[in-house]
Coordinates of C-alpha atoms and ligand atoms in Angstrom, one line a residue:
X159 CA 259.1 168.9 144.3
X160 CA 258.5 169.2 140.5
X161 CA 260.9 170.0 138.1
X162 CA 262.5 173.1 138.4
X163 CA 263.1 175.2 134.7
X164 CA 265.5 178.4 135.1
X165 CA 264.4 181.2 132.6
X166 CA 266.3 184.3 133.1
X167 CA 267.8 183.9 136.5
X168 CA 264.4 182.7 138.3
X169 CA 263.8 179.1 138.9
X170 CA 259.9 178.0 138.0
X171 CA 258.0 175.1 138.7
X172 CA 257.9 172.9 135.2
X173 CA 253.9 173.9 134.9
X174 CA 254.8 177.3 135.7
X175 CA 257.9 177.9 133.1
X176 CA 256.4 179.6 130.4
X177 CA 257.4 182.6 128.2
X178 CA 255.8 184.8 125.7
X179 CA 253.9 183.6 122.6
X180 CA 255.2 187.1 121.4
X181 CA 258.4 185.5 121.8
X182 CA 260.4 185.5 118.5
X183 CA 261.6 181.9 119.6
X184 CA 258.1 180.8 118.6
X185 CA 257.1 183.1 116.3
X186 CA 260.2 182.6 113.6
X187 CA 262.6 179.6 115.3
X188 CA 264.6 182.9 115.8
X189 CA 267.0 181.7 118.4
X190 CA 270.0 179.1 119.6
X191 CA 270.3 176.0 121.6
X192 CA 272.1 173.4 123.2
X193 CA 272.2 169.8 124.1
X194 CA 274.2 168.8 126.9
X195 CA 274.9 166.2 129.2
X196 CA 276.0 165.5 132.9
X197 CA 277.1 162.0 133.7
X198 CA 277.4 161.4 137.5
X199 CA 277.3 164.8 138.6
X200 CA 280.0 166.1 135.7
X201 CA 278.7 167.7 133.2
X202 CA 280.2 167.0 130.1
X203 CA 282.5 169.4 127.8
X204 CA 280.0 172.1 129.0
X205 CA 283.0 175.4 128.3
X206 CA 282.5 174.0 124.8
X207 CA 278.7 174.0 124.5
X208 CA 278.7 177.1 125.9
X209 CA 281.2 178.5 122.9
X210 CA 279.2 177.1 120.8
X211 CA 276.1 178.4 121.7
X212 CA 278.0 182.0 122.1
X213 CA 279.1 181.1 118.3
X214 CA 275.8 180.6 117.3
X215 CA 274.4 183.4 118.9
X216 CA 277.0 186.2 117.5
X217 CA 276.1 184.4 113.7
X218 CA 272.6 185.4 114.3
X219 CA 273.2 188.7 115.5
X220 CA 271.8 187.8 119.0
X221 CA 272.9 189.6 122.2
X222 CA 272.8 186.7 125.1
X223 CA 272.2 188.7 128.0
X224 CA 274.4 187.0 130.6
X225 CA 278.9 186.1 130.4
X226 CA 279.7 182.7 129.2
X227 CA 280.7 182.3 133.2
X228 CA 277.1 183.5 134.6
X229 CA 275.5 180.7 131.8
X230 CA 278.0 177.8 133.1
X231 CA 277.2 178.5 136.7
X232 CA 273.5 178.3 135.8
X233 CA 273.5 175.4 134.2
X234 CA 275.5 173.6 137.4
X235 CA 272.8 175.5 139.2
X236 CA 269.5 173.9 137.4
X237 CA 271.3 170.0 137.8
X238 CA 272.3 171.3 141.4
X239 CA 268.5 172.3 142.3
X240 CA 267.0 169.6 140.6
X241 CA 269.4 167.1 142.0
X242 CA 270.2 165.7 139.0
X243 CA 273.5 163.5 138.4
X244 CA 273.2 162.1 134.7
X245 CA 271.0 164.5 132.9
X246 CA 270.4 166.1 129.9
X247 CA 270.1 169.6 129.9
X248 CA 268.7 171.8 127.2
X249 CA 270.1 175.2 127.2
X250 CA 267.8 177.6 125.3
X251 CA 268.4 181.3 124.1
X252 CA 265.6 183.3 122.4
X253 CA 265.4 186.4 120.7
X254 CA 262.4 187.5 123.1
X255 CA 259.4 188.7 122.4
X256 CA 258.6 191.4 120.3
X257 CA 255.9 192.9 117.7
X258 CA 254.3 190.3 114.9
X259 CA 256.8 190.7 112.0
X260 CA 260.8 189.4 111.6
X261 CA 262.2 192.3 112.7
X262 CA 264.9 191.6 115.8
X263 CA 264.9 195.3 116.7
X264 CA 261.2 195.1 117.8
X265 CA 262.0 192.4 120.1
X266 CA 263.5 193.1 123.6
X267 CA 264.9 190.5 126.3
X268 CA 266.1 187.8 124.9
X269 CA 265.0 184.7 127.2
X270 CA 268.0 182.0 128.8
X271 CA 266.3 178.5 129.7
X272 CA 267.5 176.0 131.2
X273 CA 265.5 172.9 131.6
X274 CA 267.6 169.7 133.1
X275 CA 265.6 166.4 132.7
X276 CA 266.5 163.1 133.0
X277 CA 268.0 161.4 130.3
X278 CA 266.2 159.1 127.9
X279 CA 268.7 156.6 126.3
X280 CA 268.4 154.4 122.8
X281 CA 267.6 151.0 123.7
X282 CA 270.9 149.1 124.7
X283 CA 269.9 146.7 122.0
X284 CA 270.4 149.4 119.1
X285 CA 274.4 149.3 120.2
X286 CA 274.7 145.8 119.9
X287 CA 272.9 145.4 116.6
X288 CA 273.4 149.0 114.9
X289 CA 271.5 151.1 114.0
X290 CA 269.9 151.3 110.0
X291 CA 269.2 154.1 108.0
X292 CA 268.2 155.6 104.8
X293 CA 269.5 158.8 102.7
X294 CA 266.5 161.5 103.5
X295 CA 265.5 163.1 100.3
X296 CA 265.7 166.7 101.9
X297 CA 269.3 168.3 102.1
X298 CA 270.9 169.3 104.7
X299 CA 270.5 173.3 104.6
X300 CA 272.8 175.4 102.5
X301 CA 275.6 177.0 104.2
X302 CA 274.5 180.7 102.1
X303 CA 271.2 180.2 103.9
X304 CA 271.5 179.2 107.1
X305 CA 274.8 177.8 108.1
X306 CA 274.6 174.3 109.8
X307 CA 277.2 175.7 111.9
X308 CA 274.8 177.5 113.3
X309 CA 272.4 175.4 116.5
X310 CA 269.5 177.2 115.7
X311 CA 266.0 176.9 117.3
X312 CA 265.0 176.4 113.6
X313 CA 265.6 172.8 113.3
X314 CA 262.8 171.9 110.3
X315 CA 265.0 171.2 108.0
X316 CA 266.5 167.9 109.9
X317 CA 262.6 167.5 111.6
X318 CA 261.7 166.8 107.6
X319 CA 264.7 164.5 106.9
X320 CA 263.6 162.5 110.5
X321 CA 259.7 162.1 109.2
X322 CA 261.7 160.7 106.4
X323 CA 263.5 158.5 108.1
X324 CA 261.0 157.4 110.7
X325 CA 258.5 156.6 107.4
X326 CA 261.1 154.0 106.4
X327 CA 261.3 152.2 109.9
X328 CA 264.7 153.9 110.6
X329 CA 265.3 156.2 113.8
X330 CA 268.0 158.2 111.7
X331 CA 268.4 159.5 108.5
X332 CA 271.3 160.8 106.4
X333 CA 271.7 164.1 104.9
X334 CA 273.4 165.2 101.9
X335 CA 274.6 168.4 101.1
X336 CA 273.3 171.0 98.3
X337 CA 276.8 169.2 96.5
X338 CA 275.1 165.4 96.9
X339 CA 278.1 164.9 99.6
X340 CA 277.4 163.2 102.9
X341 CA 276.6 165.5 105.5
X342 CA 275.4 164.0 108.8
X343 CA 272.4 162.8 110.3
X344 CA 269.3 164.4 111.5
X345 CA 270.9 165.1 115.3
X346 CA 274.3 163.0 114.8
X347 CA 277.5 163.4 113.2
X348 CA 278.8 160.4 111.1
X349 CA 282.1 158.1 110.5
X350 CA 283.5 155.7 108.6
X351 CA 286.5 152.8 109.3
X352 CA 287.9 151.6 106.2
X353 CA 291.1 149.6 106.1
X354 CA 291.7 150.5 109.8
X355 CA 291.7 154.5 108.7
X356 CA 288.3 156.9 110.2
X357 CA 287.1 158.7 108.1
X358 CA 284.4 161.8 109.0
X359 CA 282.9 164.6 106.6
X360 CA 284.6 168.0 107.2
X361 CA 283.4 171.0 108.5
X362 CA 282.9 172.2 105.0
X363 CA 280.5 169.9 103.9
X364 CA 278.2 171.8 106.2
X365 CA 277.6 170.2 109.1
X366 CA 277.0 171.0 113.0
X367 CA 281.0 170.7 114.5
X368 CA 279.3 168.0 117.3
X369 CA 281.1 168.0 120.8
X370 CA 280.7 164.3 120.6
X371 CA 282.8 164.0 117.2
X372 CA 285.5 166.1 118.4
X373 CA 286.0 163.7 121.3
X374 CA 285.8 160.4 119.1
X375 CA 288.3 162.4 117.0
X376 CA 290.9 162.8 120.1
X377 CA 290.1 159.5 121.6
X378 CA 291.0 157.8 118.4
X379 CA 294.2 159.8 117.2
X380 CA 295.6 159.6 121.0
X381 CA 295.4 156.1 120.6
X382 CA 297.4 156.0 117.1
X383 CA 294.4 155.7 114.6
X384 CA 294.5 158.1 111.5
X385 CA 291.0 160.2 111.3
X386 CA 290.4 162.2 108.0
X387 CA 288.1 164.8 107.9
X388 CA 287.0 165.0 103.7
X389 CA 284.4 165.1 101.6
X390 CA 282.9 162.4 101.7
X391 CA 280.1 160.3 99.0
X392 CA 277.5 157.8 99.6
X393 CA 279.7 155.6 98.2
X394 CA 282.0 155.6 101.0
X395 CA 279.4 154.6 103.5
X396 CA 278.2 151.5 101.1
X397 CA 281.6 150.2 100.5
X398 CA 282.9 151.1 104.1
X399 CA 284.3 148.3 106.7
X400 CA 282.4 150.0 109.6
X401 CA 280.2 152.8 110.4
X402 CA 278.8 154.5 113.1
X403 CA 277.3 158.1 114.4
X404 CA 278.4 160.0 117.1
X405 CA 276.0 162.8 119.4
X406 CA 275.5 164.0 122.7
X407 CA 272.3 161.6 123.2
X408 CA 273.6 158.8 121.0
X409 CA 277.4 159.0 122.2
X410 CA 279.0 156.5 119.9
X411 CA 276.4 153.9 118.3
X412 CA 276.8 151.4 115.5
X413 CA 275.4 152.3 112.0
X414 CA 275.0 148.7 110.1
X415 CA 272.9 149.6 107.1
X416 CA 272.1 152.4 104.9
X417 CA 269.8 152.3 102.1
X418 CA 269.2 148.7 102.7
X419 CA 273.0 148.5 102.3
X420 CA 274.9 146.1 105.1
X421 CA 278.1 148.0 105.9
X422 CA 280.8 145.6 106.5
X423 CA 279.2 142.5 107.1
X424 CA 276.1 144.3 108.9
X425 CA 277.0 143.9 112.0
X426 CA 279.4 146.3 114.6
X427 CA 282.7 146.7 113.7
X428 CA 286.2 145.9 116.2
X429 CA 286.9 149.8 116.0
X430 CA 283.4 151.4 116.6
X431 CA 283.2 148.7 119.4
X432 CA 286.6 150.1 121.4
X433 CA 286.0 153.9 120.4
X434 CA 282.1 153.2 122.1
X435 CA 283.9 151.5 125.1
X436 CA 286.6 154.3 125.5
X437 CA 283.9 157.3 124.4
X438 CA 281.7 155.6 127.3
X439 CA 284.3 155.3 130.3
X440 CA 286.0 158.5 129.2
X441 CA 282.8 160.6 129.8
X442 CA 282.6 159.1 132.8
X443 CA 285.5 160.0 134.1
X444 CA 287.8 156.5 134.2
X445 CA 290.9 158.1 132.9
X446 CA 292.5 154.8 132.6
X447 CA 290.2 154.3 129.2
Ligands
LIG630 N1 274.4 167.2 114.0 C1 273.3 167.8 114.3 C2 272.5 168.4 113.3 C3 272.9 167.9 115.7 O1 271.8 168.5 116.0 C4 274.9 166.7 116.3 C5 275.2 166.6 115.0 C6 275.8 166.1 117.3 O2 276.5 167.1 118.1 P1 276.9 166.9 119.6 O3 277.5 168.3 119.9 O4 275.7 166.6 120.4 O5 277.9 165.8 119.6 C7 273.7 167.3 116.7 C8 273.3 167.4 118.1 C9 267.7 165.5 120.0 C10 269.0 166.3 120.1 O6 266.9 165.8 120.9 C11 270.0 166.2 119.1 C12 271.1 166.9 119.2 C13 271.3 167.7 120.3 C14 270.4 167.8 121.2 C15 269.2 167.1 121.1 O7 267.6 164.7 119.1 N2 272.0 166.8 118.2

């Protein structure tokens, strides 16, 4: 059996799942997302990608046609149908299709997709050696103009700073803000360890508020560390003892270099090491971790 894709309550055949070219989605990025995973049948933190993508739905004045209940029971539904233990699952809402110009009110019924694939992991390799990246040229969007808060289906502006980074040899790239502060990278939040304190840009800076990060953050404080959510500068990251990034496809992976700048001694640090470990075998459900 082929992949089955959910859109709105029906469940299609992957070369069958199709909507509208009309659709607003298309047209103008007009729409939200989410990333999500399921490890071993579990699927992780899904309440809070679910108020998230609530959150970024009500910021861009979109009606999601179904409770936050009927959307959590259809995601379980699409792993369930698919048979799919560890997956990753991309939860789509658009604004629908409508008439050729920007206007929402000319659209009607917004589309919910669901498509649950099979995960594809970075090379184990990259979490043994780190990962190395450059600062991306383009900026993180302005909060005024479309707030990164927001996990919109408009994701250019990080596709740019990733041809950026992918030019240079380097799988991520860091973003600053409109201020020249560290925001995060193109689909991963970042962290610091300097003299045994984390450190992590706040929300403020203008950044998604990853599910991932706010995990690292509770793993670390609930085992005694100190984690500082500030503005942060380049110059933090070059003179840092350790730095990694954290995301629902990375989950916690070594950071080494950045501007062909070793961090630390350019190799994994002792902390990013035991926050992967614990990040790892608490997603999985070993609660001993
Ligand atoms: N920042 C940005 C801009 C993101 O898009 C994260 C941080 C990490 O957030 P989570 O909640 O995942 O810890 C993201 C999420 C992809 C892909 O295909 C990337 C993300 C999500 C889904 C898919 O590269 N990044």
């Amino acid at each position: 059996m082929s992949l089955q894709i959910y859109i709105g309550g029906k469940f299609y055949d992957k070369a069958d799942a199709k909507i509208s070219v009309y659709d607003h989605g298309l047209l103008y990025g007009d729409g939200v997302f989410e990333g999500i995973r399921a490890y071993n049948g579990r699927v992780f933190r899904l309440e809070q990608h679910v108020d998230r993508l609530f959150d970024s739905a009500r910021a861009i004045h979109l009606t999601i046609p179904m409770t936050k209940a009927e959307v959590i029971a259809a995601v379980e539904k699409t792993l369930a149908i698919n048979g799919l233990k560890d997956a990753y699952v991309r939860l789509i809402v658009t604004r629908g299709a409508g008439s050729l110009g920007l206007d929402p009110r000319k659209t009607s019924d917004p589309q919910v997709i669901i498509i649950a694939d099979s995960i594809q992991l970075y090379p184990e390799e990259l979490y043994e050696h780190g990962l190395k990246i450059i600062t991306a040229g383009t900026i993180r969007n302005h909060p005024a103009a479309l707030n990164p808060r927001i996990k919109s289906l408009n994701y250019l502006n990080n596709i740019l700073a990733k041809i950026e980074g992918t030019n240079a040899g380097c799988l991520e790239a860091l973003m600053l803000n409109h201020q020249g502060q560290v925001a995060e990278c193109t689909g991963d939040n970042l962290f610091i360890v300097k003299q045994g304190v984390i450190h992590t840009p706040s929300i403020d800076s203008g950044i998604l508020e990853g599910i991932t990060r706010a995990a690292v953050i509770e793993i670390a404080r609930s085992i005694g560390l100190t984690v500082v959510e500030r503005a942060m500068d380049r110059h933090d990251i070059y003179t840092a003892d350790e730095c990694f990034l954290t995301g629902t496809a990375a989950e916690v992976i070594p950071c080494v270099e950045l501007d062909g700048r070793p961090i630390g001694d350019g190799r994994p640090g002792p902390v990013t090491r035991d926050l992967r470990r614990r990040f790892h075998a608490y997603v999985r459900g070993d609660q001993s971790a």
